[in-house]
Amino acid sequence: MSKQYFFATTAKGVEEVLAAELARLGASEVAAESGGVRFGGGMEAAYRANLWLRTASRVLMPLGEFPCETPEQLYQGVLALEWQKYLTPAKTLAVDCNLRDSALTHSGFVALKTKDAIVDQLRDRFGSRPSVDTKDPDLRVNVRLFRNRCTVSLDFSGTPLDRRGYRLDRHEAPLKENLAAALVELSGWDGSTPLVDPMCGTGTIVIEAAMKALRIPPGLSRKEFGFQRWEGFDGPLWNRILAEARQGMLAELPAPVQGSDISHSAINMAAQNASRAGVLDRIALGRCQLAELEPPPGPGVLILNPPYGKRLGEEEALKPLYKEIGDVLKKPLAGYTAYLFTGNLELAKSVGLKATRRMVLYNGPIECRLLKYEMY
Ligand SMILES: C[S@@+](CC[C@H](N)C(=O)[O-])C[C@H]1O[C@@H](n2cnc3c(N)ncnc32)[C@H](O)[C@@H]1O
């Protein structure tokens, strides 16, 4: 049998961080590409990746790749794959599609054509066809068209991996869980020193940091992964991986993790989210204005994700807040390193300090920066 490869997707700018995570998990032939990381291994590697990857969005299993410039090429390429291995008429399916720099430009059409080829093949074979369920399918198929090359994959994860299941409440512009985890990774924080988020909103950064330091797998509180409904799902292997993960979890954080926010309701939501994530009694959460921040003794890491205003006029109104951030960072915070995540470089100038490192990351379509400030 030829060797199986997988592809873990992530936000642009996070590929190297994800590649490092995969290498630590013991995946083989790890190679970062645009938008994700390719890796090799068997089912066990894919199960582990789904449970453990903090910065990935999905784990895909490519079934086939072919040149594709026309609807007919797409249809024939999908038809050539052996769908009866994965689907029967009794199962439901959904097709997701990502397109870039290709002759076919309508993702809805590409998804529809792919679905047509799959169900036509199965109808020819079984006399009836599986139906489509876009919300909760038994099998999610992913089509990626990039520069007229089409990759058709099975989506191992089902619901994207950033939806850990702990965050139900929404406040002002929450970060996706896997992006928050990427900020923690990019800050270089290893869990052995304090981590502080003084604008924590719904708590995503501190919750992700605490889960990392406590060695809680990010997928532990998920109800289900896509692969658990597949033909041939290896239940005993999965249970062994889960049991191993539970055994390795720590009871206490090695160093404090602290989140605060000016908003009462944000702190309430952060507490509820932290409770669902199983870390509430391990982290410190409280209402506090940035200007009154009192971090634990350093060295440590400070991560700030202030609002960055998408509409005209908001930028002006937010300048004083960015100036206040600068004032806080100019205070003696002995041994702390600060990271500011923002989608607005104009506003970042109001901080009035020179960043020693600038990392480009995407929050959805918004080009953002993670700026590093050393404090003396
Ligand atoms: C973009 S949101 C942070 C989102 C957060 N990372 C999350 O995932 O939910 C910015 C937060 O800064 C808070 N904030 C604004 N001004 C503040 C201030 N002066 N002091 C502390 N927090 C402030 C807001 O209440 C808001 O929750």
mmCIF file of C-alpha atoms and ligand atoms in Angstrom:
data_model
loop_
_atom_site.group_PDB
_atom_site.id
_atom_site.type_symbol
_atom_site.label_atom_id
_atom_site.label_comp_id
_atom_site.label_asym_id
_atom_site.label_seq_id
_atom_site.Cartn_x
_atom_site.Cartn_y
_atom_site.Cartn_z
ATOM 1 C CA MET A 1 0.000 0.000 0.000
ATOM 2 C CA SER A 2 1.277 3.455 -0.825
ATOM 3 C CA LYS A 3 2.068 5.714 2.074
ATOM 4 C CA GLN A 4 -0.742 7.924 3.374
ATOM 5 C CA TYR A 5 -0.253 11.677 3.638
ATOM 6 C CA PHE A 6 -2.350 14.186 5.514
ATOM 7 C CA PHE A 7 -2.717 17.938 5.323
ATOM 8 C CA ALA A 8 -3.442 20.065 8.382
ATOM 9 C CA THR A 9 -4.877 23.461 7.441
ATOM 10 C CA THR A 10 -4.338 26.688 9.350
ATOM 11 C CA ALA A 11 -4.455 30.483 9.029
ATOM 12 C CA LYS A 12 -1.873 32.126 6.763
ATOM 13 C CA GLY A 13 1.204 32.944 8.822
ATOM 14 C CA VAL A 14 0.759 30.051 11.263
ATOM 15 C CA GLU A 15 2.190 27.287 9.033
ATOM 16 C CA GLU A 16 5.627 27.103 10.707
ATOM 17 C CA VAL A 17 4.109 27.019 14.190
ATOM 18 C CA LEU A 18 1.799 24.184 13.118
ATOM 19 C CA ALA A 19 4.717 22.318 11.526
ATOM 20 C CA ALA A 20 6.592 22.511 14.846
ATOM 21 C CA GLU A 21 3.518 21.162 16.669
ATOM 22 C CA LEU A 22 3.305 18.228 14.251
ATOM 23 C CA ALA A 23 7.008 17.479 14.645
ATOM 24 C CA ARG A 24 6.581 17.424 18.447
ATOM 25 C CA LEU A 25 3.681 14.981 18.011
ATOM 26 C CA GLY A 26 6.015 12.646 16.178
ATOM 27 C CA ALA A 27 4.502 13.032 12.684
ATOM 28 C CA SER A 28 6.854 12.119 9.834
ATOM 29 C CA GLU A 29 7.843 14.088 6.724
ATOM 30 C CA VAL A 30 6.434 17.349 8.054
ATOM 31 C CA ALA A 31 6.469 20.078 5.389
ATOM 32 C CA ALA A 32 4.928 23.546 5.734
ATOM 33 C CA GLU A 33 3.081 24.809 2.646
ATOM 34 C CA SER A 34 0.911 27.851 2.038
ATOM 35 C CA GLY A 35 -2.171 27.536 4.267
ATOM 36 C CA GLY A 36 -1.183 24.328 6.004
ATOM 37 C CA VAL A 37 1.260 21.535 6.694
ATOM 38 C CA ARG A 38 1.680 18.194 4.975
ATOM 39 C CA PHE A 39 2.652 15.207 7.091
ATOM 40 C CA GLY A 40 2.930 11.466 6.795
ATOM 41 C CA GLY A 41 1.944 8.582 9.018
ATOM 42 C CA GLY A 42 -0.888 6.136 9.592
ATOM 43 C CA MET A 43 -4.316 6.504 11.150
ATOM 44 C CA GLU A 44 -2.722 6.884 14.565
ATOM 45 C CA ALA A 45 -0.862 10.035 13.447
ATOM 46 C CA ALA A 46 -4.111 11.490 12.085
ATOM 47 C CA TYR A 47 -6.083 10.666 15.258
ATOM 48 C CA ARG A 48 -3.358 12.237 17.404
ATOM 49 C CA ALA A 49 -3.233 15.316 15.183
ATOM 50 C CA ASN A 50 -6.986 15.842 15.604
ATOM 51 C CA LEU A 51 -6.834 15.517 19.358
ATOM 52 C CA TRP A 52 -3.631 17.475 19.977
ATOM 53 C CA LEU A 53 -3.100 20.192 17.368
ATOM 54 C CA ARG A 54 -3.712 23.576 18.962
ATOM 55 C CA THR A 55 -3.131 25.757 15.900
ATOM 56 C CA ALA A 56 -4.760 23.723 13.080
ATOM 57 C CA SER A 57 -8.216 24.296 11.576
ATOM 58 C CA ARG A 58 -8.721 20.879 9.989
ATOM 59 C CA VAL A 59 -6.900 17.634 9.272
ATOM 60 C CA LEU A 60 -7.535 16.441 5.718
ATOM 61 C CA MET A 61 -6.766 13.111 4.075
ATOM 62 C CA PRO A 62 -6.071 13.702 0.360
ATOM 63 C CA LEU A 63 -7.587 11.024 -1.909
ATOM 64 C CA GLY A 64 -6.546 12.376 -5.263
ATOM 65 C CA GLU A 65 -4.987 15.276 -7.111
ATOM 66 C CA PHE A 66 -5.461 16.239 -10.765
ATOM 67 C CA PRO A 67 -5.192 19.224 -13.145
ATOM 68 C CA CYS A 68 -8.508 21.034 -13.349
ATOM 69 C CA GLU A 69 -9.497 23.956 -15.550
ATOM 70 C CA THR A 70 -13.012 22.971 -16.653
ATOM 71 C CA PRO A 71 -16.171 21.595 -15.002
ATOM 72 C CA GLU A 72 -15.735 18.372 -17.011
ATOM 73 C CA GLN A 73 -12.177 17.822 -15.749
ATOM 74 C CA LEU A 74 -13.438 18.346 -12.211
ATOM 75 C CA TYR A 75 -16.326 15.903 -12.680
ATOM 76 C CA GLN A 76 -14.134 13.196 -14.249
ATOM 77 C CA GLY A 77 -11.382 13.672 -11.652
ATOM 78 C CA VAL A 78 -13.822 13.205 -8.766
ATOM 79 C CA LEU A 79 -15.566 10.291 -10.532
ATOM 80 C CA ALA A 80 -12.232 8.450 -10.826
ATOM 81 C CA LEU A 81 -11.948 8.149 -7.021
ATOM 82 C CA GLU A 82 -13.412 5.139 -5.209
ATOM 83 C CA TRP A 83 -16.217 6.655 -3.155
ATOM 84 C CA GLN A 84 -17.788 3.324 -2.197
ATOM 85 C CA LYS A 85 -14.885 2.844 0.226
ATOM 86 C CA TYR A 86 -16.144 5.772 2.281
ATOM 87 C CA LEU A 87 -19.836 6.221 1.514
ATOM 88 C CA THR A 88 -23.010 4.192 1.098
ATOM 89 C CA PRO A 89 -26.442 5.495 0.069
ATOM 90 C CA ALA A 90 -27.489 5.383 3.731
ATOM 91 C CA LYS A 91 -24.864 7.972 4.714
ATOM 92 C CA THR A 92 -24.971 11.757 4.303
ATOM 93 C CA LEU A 93 -22.286 14.006 2.845
ATOM 94 C CA ALA A 94 -21.267 17.654 2.495
ATOM 95 C CA VAL A 95 -18.657 19.238 0.235
ATOM 96 C CA ASP A 96 -16.514 22.236 1.269
ATOM 97 C CA CYS A 97 -14.471 24.107 -1.279
ATOM 98 C CA ASN A 98 -11.506 26.519 -1.242
ATOM 99 C CA LEU A 99 -10.420 28.192 -4.479
ATOM 100 C CA ARG A 100 -7.441 30.346 -5.369
ATOM 101 C CA ASP A 101 -5.851 31.529 -8.629
ATOM 102 C CA SER A 102 -7.831 29.069 -10.803
ATOM 103 C CA ALA A 103 -9.971 29.089 -13.939
ATOM 104 C CA LEU A 104 -13.009 27.890 -11.983
ATOM 105 C CA THR A 105 -13.930 30.754 -9.699
ATOM 106 C CA HIS A 106 -17.251 29.879 -8.109
ATOM 107 C CA SER A 107 -16.829 27.766 -4.995
ATOM 108 C CA GLY A 108 -20.540 26.885 -4.780
ATOM 109 C CA PHE A 109 -20.447 25.520 -8.320
ATOM 110 C CA VAL A 110 -17.253 23.497 -7.690
ATOM 111 C CA ALA A 111 -18.797 21.990 -4.542
ATOM 112 C CA LEU A 112 -21.991 21.116 -6.448
ATOM 113 C CA LYS A 113 -20.143 19.513 -9.358
ATOM 114 C CA THR A 114 -18.025 17.472 -6.932
ATOM 115 C CA LYS A 115 -21.132 16.306 -5.094
ATOM 116 C CA ASP A 116 -22.756 15.359 -8.454
ATOM 117 C CA ALA A 117 -19.802 13.160 -9.434
ATOM 118 C CA ILE A 118 -19.796 11.406 -6.042
ATOM 119 C CA VAL A 119 -23.529 10.687 -5.946
ATOM 120 C CA ASP A 120 -23.635 9.670 -9.641
ATOM 121 C CA GLN A 121 -20.930 7.078 -9.016
ATOM 122 C CA LEU A 122 -22.741 5.665 -5.994
ATOM 123 C CA ARG A 123 -26.131 5.649 -7.755
ATOM 124 C CA ASP A 124 -24.614 3.670 -10.640
ATOM 125 C CA ARG A 125 -23.240 1.156 -8.177
ATOM 126 C CA PHE A 126 -26.035 0.854 -5.591
ATOM 127 C CA GLY A 127 -29.130 2.100 -7.439
ATOM 128 C CA SER A 128 -29.668 4.858 -4.881
ATOM 129 C CA ARG A 129 -27.575 7.779 -3.673
ATOM 130 C CA PRO A 130 -26.495 9.350 -0.367
ATOM 131 C CA SER A 131 -28.147 12.641 0.515
ATOM 132 C CA VAL A 132 -26.571 15.956 1.331
ATOM 133 C CA ASP A 133 -26.508 17.344 4.869
ATOM 134 C CA THR A 134 -24.456 20.517 5.044
ATOM 135 C CA LYS A 135 -24.802 20.904 8.839
ATOM 136 C CA ASP A 136 -24.077 17.482 10.283
ATOM 137 C CA PRO A 137 -22.911 15.106 7.541
ATOM 138 C CA ASP A 138 -21.474 11.629 8.094
ATOM 139 C CA LEU A 139 -18.680 12.500 5.671
ATOM 140 C CA ARG A 140 -17.247 15.912 4.846
ATOM 141 C CA VAL A 141 -15.375 16.139 1.545
ATOM 142 C CA ASN A 142 -12.931 18.985 0.939
ATOM 143 C CA VAL A 143 -12.034 20.271 -2.537
ATOM 144 C CA ARG A 144 -9.068 22.581 -2.864
ATOM 145 C CA LEU A 145 -8.364 24.243 -6.197
ATOM 146 C CA PHE A 146 -5.076 26.106 -6.313
ATOM 147 C CA ARG A 147 -3.557 27.279 -9.596
ATOM 148 C CA ASN A 148 -5.761 24.847 -11.544
ATOM 149 C CA ARG A 149 -4.714 21.813 -9.510
ATOM 150 C CA CYS A 150 -7.483 20.127 -7.648
ATOM 151 C CA THR A 151 -6.981 18.156 -4.426
ATOM 152 C CA VAL A 152 -9.939 16.143 -3.176
ATOM 153 C CA SER A 153 -9.723 15.119 0.474
ATOM 154 C CA LEU A 154 -11.768 13.592 3.237
ATOM 155 C CA ASP A 155 -12.105 15.919 6.193
ATOM 156 C CA PHE A 156 -10.940 14.002 9.236
ATOM 157 C CA SER A 157 -12.013 16.692 11.664
ATOM 158 C CA GLY A 158 -15.636 17.369 10.671
ATOM 159 C CA THR A 159 -16.407 20.521 12.628
ATOM 160 C CA PRO A 160 -13.238 22.684 12.447
ATOM 161 C CA LEU A 161 -10.707 22.035 15.192
ATOM 162 C CA ASP A 162 -10.801 25.611 16.482
ATOM 163 C CA ARG A 163 -14.280 24.899 17.841
ATOM 164 C CA ARG A 164 -13.090 23.213 20.997
ATOM 165 C CA GLY A 165 -16.575 23.331 22.492
ATOM 166 C CA TYR A 166 -15.783 25.485 25.527
ATOM 167 C CA ARG A 167 -16.762 28.820 24.028
ATOM 168 C CA LEU A 168 -20.464 29.404 23.681
ATOM 169 C CA ASP A 169 -20.762 33.086 24.546
ATOM 170 C CA ARG A 170 -19.713 35.873 22.238
ATOM 171 C CA HIS A 171 -18.322 39.221 23.287
ATOM 172 C CA GLU A 172 -16.462 41.874 21.284
ATOM 173 C CA ALA A 173 -14.437 40.306 18.404
ATOM 174 C CA PRO A 174 -13.281 37.067 20.056
ATOM 175 C CA LEU A 175 -10.245 35.380 18.549
ATOM 176 C CA LYS A 176 -10.648 31.932 17.073
ATOM 177 C CA GLU A 177 -9.292 29.417 19.537
ATOM 178 C CA ASN A 178 -6.559 28.179 17.192
ATOM 179 C CA LEU A 179 -5.397 31.731 16.437
ATOM 180 C CA ALA A 180 -5.223 32.477 20.178
ATOM 181 C CA ALA A 181 -3.178 29.287 20.578
ATOM 182 C CA ALA A 182 -0.902 30.442 17.737
ATOM 183 C CA LEU A 183 -0.275 33.767 19.517
ATOM 184 C CA VAL A 184 0.744 31.853 22.647
ATOM 185 C CA GLU A 185 3.071 29.628 20.589
ATOM 186 C CA LEU A 186 4.581 32.599 18.717
ATOM 187 C CA SER A 187 5.260 34.386 21.995
ATOM 188 C CA GLY A 188 7.569 31.496 22.846
ATOM 189 C CA TRP A 189 5.823 30.997 26.214
ATOM 190 C CA ASP A 190 6.635 27.548 27.565
ATOM 191 C CA GLY A 191 4.378 27.526 30.628
ATOM 192 C CA SER A 192 7.166 27.942 33.172
ATOM 193 C CA THR A 193 6.695 31.715 33.680
ATOM 194 C CA PRO A 194 3.562 33.887 34.182
ATOM 195 C CA LEU A 195 1.354 34.729 31.209
ATOM 196 C CA VAL A 196 -0.911 37.774 31.407
ATOM 197 C CA ASP A 197 -3.666 39.008 29.058
ATOM 198 C CA PRO A 198 -4.942 42.360 30.395
ATOM 199 C CA MET A 199 -7.622 42.714 27.662
ATOM 200 C CA CYS A 200 -8.776 39.130 27.780
ATOM 201 C CA GLY A 201 -12.367 39.525 26.532
ATOM 202 C CA THR A 202 -13.903 36.045 26.544
ATOM 203 C CA GLY A 203 -10.613 34.613 27.795
ATOM 204 C CA THR A 204 -9.510 32.737 24.687
ATOM 205 C CA ILE A 205 -5.775 33.476 25.058
ATOM 206 C CA VAL A 206 -5.555 32.624 28.769
ATOM 207 C CA ILE A 207 -7.692 29.492 28.350
ATOM 208 C CA GLU A 208 -5.532 28.261 25.457
ATOM 209 C CA ALA A 209 -2.367 29.074 27.443
ATOM 210 C CA ALA A 210 -3.644 27.223 30.516
ATOM 211 C CA MET A 211 -4.644 24.160 28.460
ATOM 212 C CA LYS A 212 -1.181 24.090 26.907
ATOM 213 C CA ALA A 213 0.626 24.382 30.251
ATOM 214 C CA LEU A 214 -1.638 21.762 31.864
ATOM 215 C CA ARG A 215 -1.127 19.471 28.849
ATOM 216 C CA ILE A 216 -4.868 19.278 28.233
ATOM 217 C CA PRO A 217 -5.459 18.249 24.612
ATOM 218 C CA PRO A 218 -7.515 20.958 22.876
ATOM 219 C CA GLY A 219 -9.863 18.333 21.426
ATOM 220 C CA LEU A 220 -10.659 16.622 24.716
ATOM 221 C CA SER A 221 -14.001 18.367 25.331
ATOM 222 C CA ARG A 222 -15.255 17.990 21.747
ATOM 223 C CA LYS A 223 -18.334 15.846 21.321
ATOM 224 C CA GLU A 224 -17.162 14.234 18.115
ATOM 225 C CA PHE A 225 -14.630 14.279 15.288
ATOM 226 C CA GLY A 226 -15.584 13.512 11.691
ATOM 227 C CA PHE A 227 -13.545 10.290 11.556
ATOM 228 C CA GLN A 228 -15.503 8.743 14.409
ATOM 229 C CA ARG A 229 -18.390 8.167 11.987
ATOM 230 C CA TRP A 230 -16.249 6.679 9.228
ATOM 231 C CA GLU A 231 -16.319 3.078 8.068
ATOM 232 C CA GLY A 232 -13.409 1.333 9.757
ATOM 233 C CA PHE A 233 -13.115 3.784 12.670
ATOM 234 C CA ASP A 234 -10.691 2.188 15.139
ATOM 235 C CA GLY A 235 -12.436 2.715 18.504
ATOM 236 C CA PRO A 236 -9.860 0.852 20.652
ATOM 237 C CA LEU A 237 -6.991 2.888 19.142
ATOM 238 C CA TRP A 238 -8.862 6.147 19.750
ATOM 239 C CA ASN A 239 -9.669 5.173 23.368
ATOM 240 C CA ARG A 240 -6.013 4.332 23.973
ATOM 241 C CA ILE A 241 -4.931 7.750 22.647
ATOM 242 C CA LEU A 242 -7.524 9.473 24.868
ATOM 243 C CA ALA A 243 -6.499 7.484 27.959
ATOM 244 C CA GLU A 244 -2.845 8.301 27.378
ATOM 245 C CA ALA A 245 -3.702 11.998 27.043
ATOM 246 C CA ARG A 246 -5.722 12.007 30.271
ATOM 247 C CA GLN A 247 -2.854 10.352 32.140
ATOM 248 C CA GLY A 248 -0.384 12.993 31.004
ATOM 249 C CA MET A 249 -2.406 15.992 32.174
ATOM 250 C CA LEU A 250 -1.036 18.115 35.026
ATOM 251 C CA ALA A 251 -3.130 19.036 38.077
ATOM 252 C CA GLU A 252 -1.529 22.431 38.651
ATOM 253 C CA LEU A 253 -0.106 25.181 36.467
ATOM 254 C CA PRO A 254 3.669 25.557 36.867
ATOM 255 C CA ALA A 255 3.282 29.393 36.812
ATOM 256 C CA PRO A 256 0.357 31.859 37.051
ATOM 257 C CA VAL A 257 -1.930 32.555 34.091
ATOM 258 C CA GLN A 258 -3.887 35.781 34.544
ATOM 259 C CA GLY A 259 -6.614 37.453 32.499
ATOM 260 C CA SER A 260 -8.383 40.748 33.100
ATOM 261 C CA ASP A 261 -10.664 43.088 31.195
ATOM 262 C CA ILE A 262 -12.390 46.406 31.746
ATOM 263 C CA SER A 263 -15.765 44.799 31.041
ATOM 264 C CA HIS A 264 -17.716 42.892 33.712
ATOM 265 C CA SER A 265 -19.681 40.937 31.139
ATOM 266 C CA ALA A 266 -16.492 39.914 29.311
ATOM 267 C CA ILE A 267 -15.020 38.559 32.557
ATOM 268 C CA ASN A 268 -18.244 36.662 33.285
ATOM 269 C CA MET A 269 -18.083 35.056 29.850
ATOM 270 C CA ALA A 270 -14.382 34.302 30.247
ATOM 271 C CA ALA A 271 -15.173 32.546 33.545
ATOM 272 C CA GLN A 272 -17.935 30.459 31.967
ATOM 273 C CA ASN A 273 -15.690 29.523 29.059
ATOM 274 C CA ALA A 274 -12.807 28.662 31.388
ATOM 275 C CA SER A 275 -15.156 26.518 33.449
ATOM 276 C CA ARG A 276 -16.273 24.570 30.366
ATOM 277 C CA ALA A 277 -12.617 24.183 29.357
ATOM 278 C CA GLY A 278 -11.859 22.765 32.818
ATOM 279 C CA VAL A 279 -9.311 25.457 33.774
ATOM 280 C CA LEU A 280 -11.356 27.988 35.789
ATOM 281 C CA ASP A 281 -9.931 27.027 39.190
ATOM 282 C CA ARG A 282 -6.389 27.116 37.841
ATOM 283 C CA ILE A 283 -6.309 30.623 36.305
ATOM 284 C CA ALA A 284 -6.819 34.125 37.769
ATOM 285 C CA LEU A 285 -9.594 36.206 36.160
ATOM 286 C CA GLY A 286 -10.770 39.619 37.310
ATOM 287 C CA ARG A 287 -12.145 42.946 36.187
ATOM 288 C CA CYS A 288 -9.404 45.550 35.940
ATOM 289 C CA GLN A 289 -8.501 48.482 33.716
ATOM 290 C CA LEU A 290 -5.343 48.158 31.743
ATOM 291 C CA ALA A 291 -3.832 51.188 33.496
ATOM 292 C CA GLU A 292 -4.163 49.409 36.855
ATOM 293 C CA LEU A 293 -2.597 46.171 35.722
ATOM 294 C CA GLU A 294 -0.531 44.350 38.331
ATOM 295 C CA PRO A 295 1.167 41.340 36.808
ATOM 296 C CA PRO A 296 2.871 38.666 38.934
ATOM 297 C CA PRO A 297 6.635 39.141 39.340
ATOM 298 C CA GLY A 298 8.524 38.536 36.080
ATOM 299 C CA PRO A 299 10.013 37.261 33.927
ATOM 300 C CA GLY A 300 6.818 36.615 32.057
ATOM 301 C CA VAL A 301 4.803 37.142 28.884
ATOM 302 C CA LEU A 302 2.135 39.780 28.314
ATOM 303 C CA ILE A 303 -0.218 39.312 25.334
ATOM 304 C CA LEU A 304 -2.563 42.135 24.358
ATOM 305 C CA ASN A 305 -5.382 41.927 21.818
ATOM 306 C CA PRO A 306 -6.977 45.380 21.898
ATOM 307 C CA PRO A 307 -9.930 46.313 19.670
ATOM 308 C CA TYR A 308 -8.740 47.567 16.283
ATOM 309 C CA GLY A 309 -11.838 49.160 14.829
ATOM 310 C CA LYS A 310 -12.962 48.187 11.355
ATOM 311 C CA ARG A 311 -15.143 51.183 10.586
ATOM 312 C CA LEU A 312 -14.145 54.724 9.670
ATOM 313 C CA GLY A 313 -13.943 56.981 12.704
ATOM 314 C CA GLU A 314 -13.296 54.085 15.089
ATOM 315 C CA GLU A 315 -9.562 54.404 14.492
ATOM 316 C CA GLU A 316 -9.454 57.941 15.874
ATOM 317 C CA ALA A 317 -11.478 56.904 18.910
ATOM 318 C CA LEU A 318 -9.074 54.034 19.664
ATOM 319 C CA LYS A 319 -5.844 56.057 19.514
ATOM 320 C CA PRO A 320 -5.926 56.981 23.236
ATOM 321 C CA LEU A 321 -6.263 53.281 24.140
ATOM 322 C CA TYR A 322 -3.153 52.386 22.105
ATOM 323 C CA LYS A 323 -1.314 55.288 23.720
ATOM 324 C CA GLU A 324 -2.369 53.901 27.109
ATOM 325 C CA ILE A 325 -0.942 50.512 26.097
ATOM 326 C CA GLY A 326 2.339 52.303 25.350
ATOM 327 C CA ASP A 327 2.253 53.949 28.807
ATOM 328 C CA VAL A 328 1.731 50.556 30.489
ATOM 329 C CA LEU A 329 4.572 49.003 28.516
ATOM 330 C CA LYS A 330 6.885 51.884 29.496
ATOM 331 C CA LYS A 331 6.336 51.113 33.186
ATOM 332 C CA PRO A 332 8.918 48.896 34.812
ATOM 333 C CA LEU A 333 7.498 45.429 34.188
ATOM 334 C CA ALA A 334 10.721 43.697 35.094
ATOM 335 C CA GLY A 335 11.587 40.865 32.793
ATOM 336 C CA TYR A 336 8.291 40.837 30.869
ATOM 337 C CA THR A 337 8.135 40.569 27.110
ATOM 338 C CA ALA A 338 4.973 42.014 25.561
ATOM 339 C CA TYR A 339 3.158 40.996 22.388
ATOM 340 C CA LEU A 340 0.500 43.147 20.777
ATOM 341 C CA PHE A 341 -1.862 41.583 18.245
ATOM 342 C CA THR A 342 -3.622 44.091 16.020
ATOM 343 C CA GLY A 343 -5.098 44.430 12.550
ATOM 344 C CA ASN A 344 -4.402 48.155 12.424
ATOM 345 C CA LEU A 345 -0.807 49.307 11.927
ATOM 346 C CA GLU A 346 -1.760 52.976 12.094
ATOM 347 C CA LEU A 347 -3.109 52.433 15.594
ATOM 348 C CA ALA A 348 -0.032 50.424 16.579
ATOM 349 C CA LYS A 349 2.050 53.574 15.921
ATOM 350 C CA SER A 350 0.203 55.264 18.805
ATOM 351 C CA VAL A 351 1.888 52.799 21.194
ATOM 352 C CA GLY A 352 4.997 54.925 20.690
ATOM 353 C CA LEU A 353 7.500 52.100 21.191
ATOM 354 C CA LYS A 354 9.660 50.331 18.674
ATOM 355 C CA ALA A 355 8.703 46.711 18.092
ATOM 356 C CA THR A 356 11.697 44.360 18.076
ATOM 357 C CA ARG A 357 9.855 41.780 15.956
ATOM 358 C CA ARG A 358 6.851 41.903 13.625
ATOM 359 C CA MET A 359 5.035 38.751 12.625
ATOM 360 C CA VAL A 360 2.389 38.756 9.871
ATOM 361 C CA LEU A 361 -0.730 36.718 10.630
ATOM 362 C CA TYR A 362 -4.233 36.602 9.198
ATOM 363 C CA ASN A 363 -7.352 36.864 11.289
ATOM 364 C CA GLY A 364 -9.781 35.608 8.636
ATOM 365 C CA PRO A 365 -9.253 38.002 5.717
ATOM 366 C CA ILE A 366 -7.633 40.730 7.863
ATOM 367 C CA GLU A 367 -3.868 41.062 7.652
ATOM 368 C CA CYS A 368 -2.646 41.470 11.214
ATOM 369 C CA ARG A 369 0.620 41.875 13.080
ATOM 370 C CA LEU A 370 1.909 40.334 16.244
ATOM 371 C CA LEU A 371 4.373 42.932 17.499
ATOM 372 C CA LYS A 372 6.990 42.103 20.082
ATOM 373 C CA TYR A 373 8.197 44.670 22.624
ATOM 374 C CA GLU A 374 11.077 43.967 24.985
ATOM 375 C CA MET A 375 10.824 45.756 28.298
ATOM 376 C CA TYR A 376 13.724 46.736 30.440
HETATM 377 C C1 LIG B 1 -10.659 42.441 20.783
HETATM 378 S S1 LIG B 1 -11.283 42.246 22.376
HETATM 379 C C2 LIG B 1 -10.336 40.886 23.016
HETATM 380 C C3 LIG B 1 -10.894 39.586 22.538
HETATM 381 C C4 LIG B 1 -10.279 38.391 23.224
HETATM 382 N N1 LIG B 1 -8.911 38.121 22.779
HETATM 383 C C5 LIG B 1 -11.155 37.177 23.021
HETATM 384 O O1 LIG B 1 -10.708 36.220 22.362
HETATM 385 O O2 LIG B 1 -12.307 37.180 23.444
HETATM 386 C C6 LIG B 1 -10.619 43.591 23.241
HETATM 387 C C7 LIG B 1 -11.003 43.662 24.710
HETATM 388 O O3 LIG B 1 -10.338 44.793 25.304
HETATM 389 C C8 LIG B 1 -11.165 45.245 26.372
HETATM 390 N N2 LIG B 1 -10.729 46.598 26.737
HETATM 391 C C9 LIG B 1 -10.922 47.760 26.055
HETATM 392 N N3 LIG B 1 -10.363 48.800 26.735
HETATM 393 C C10 LIG B 1 -9.802 48.297 27.854
HETATM 394 C C11 LIG B 1 -9.061 48.853 28.934
HETATM 395 N N4 LIG B 1 -8.794 50.160 29.001
HETATM 396 N N5 LIG B 1 -8.622 48.041 29.913
HETATM 397 C C12 LIG B 1 -8.858 46.714 29.856
HETATM 398 N N6 LIG B 1 -9.579 46.117 28.860
HETATM 399 C C13 LIG B 1 -10.030 46.901 27.866
HETATM 400 C C14 LIG B 1 -12.560 45.129 25.817
HETATM 401 O O4 LIG B 1 -13.524 45.074 26.847
HETATM 402 C C15 LIG B 1 -12.483 43.840 25.000
HETATM 403 O O5 LIG B 1 -12.952 42.734 25.737
#
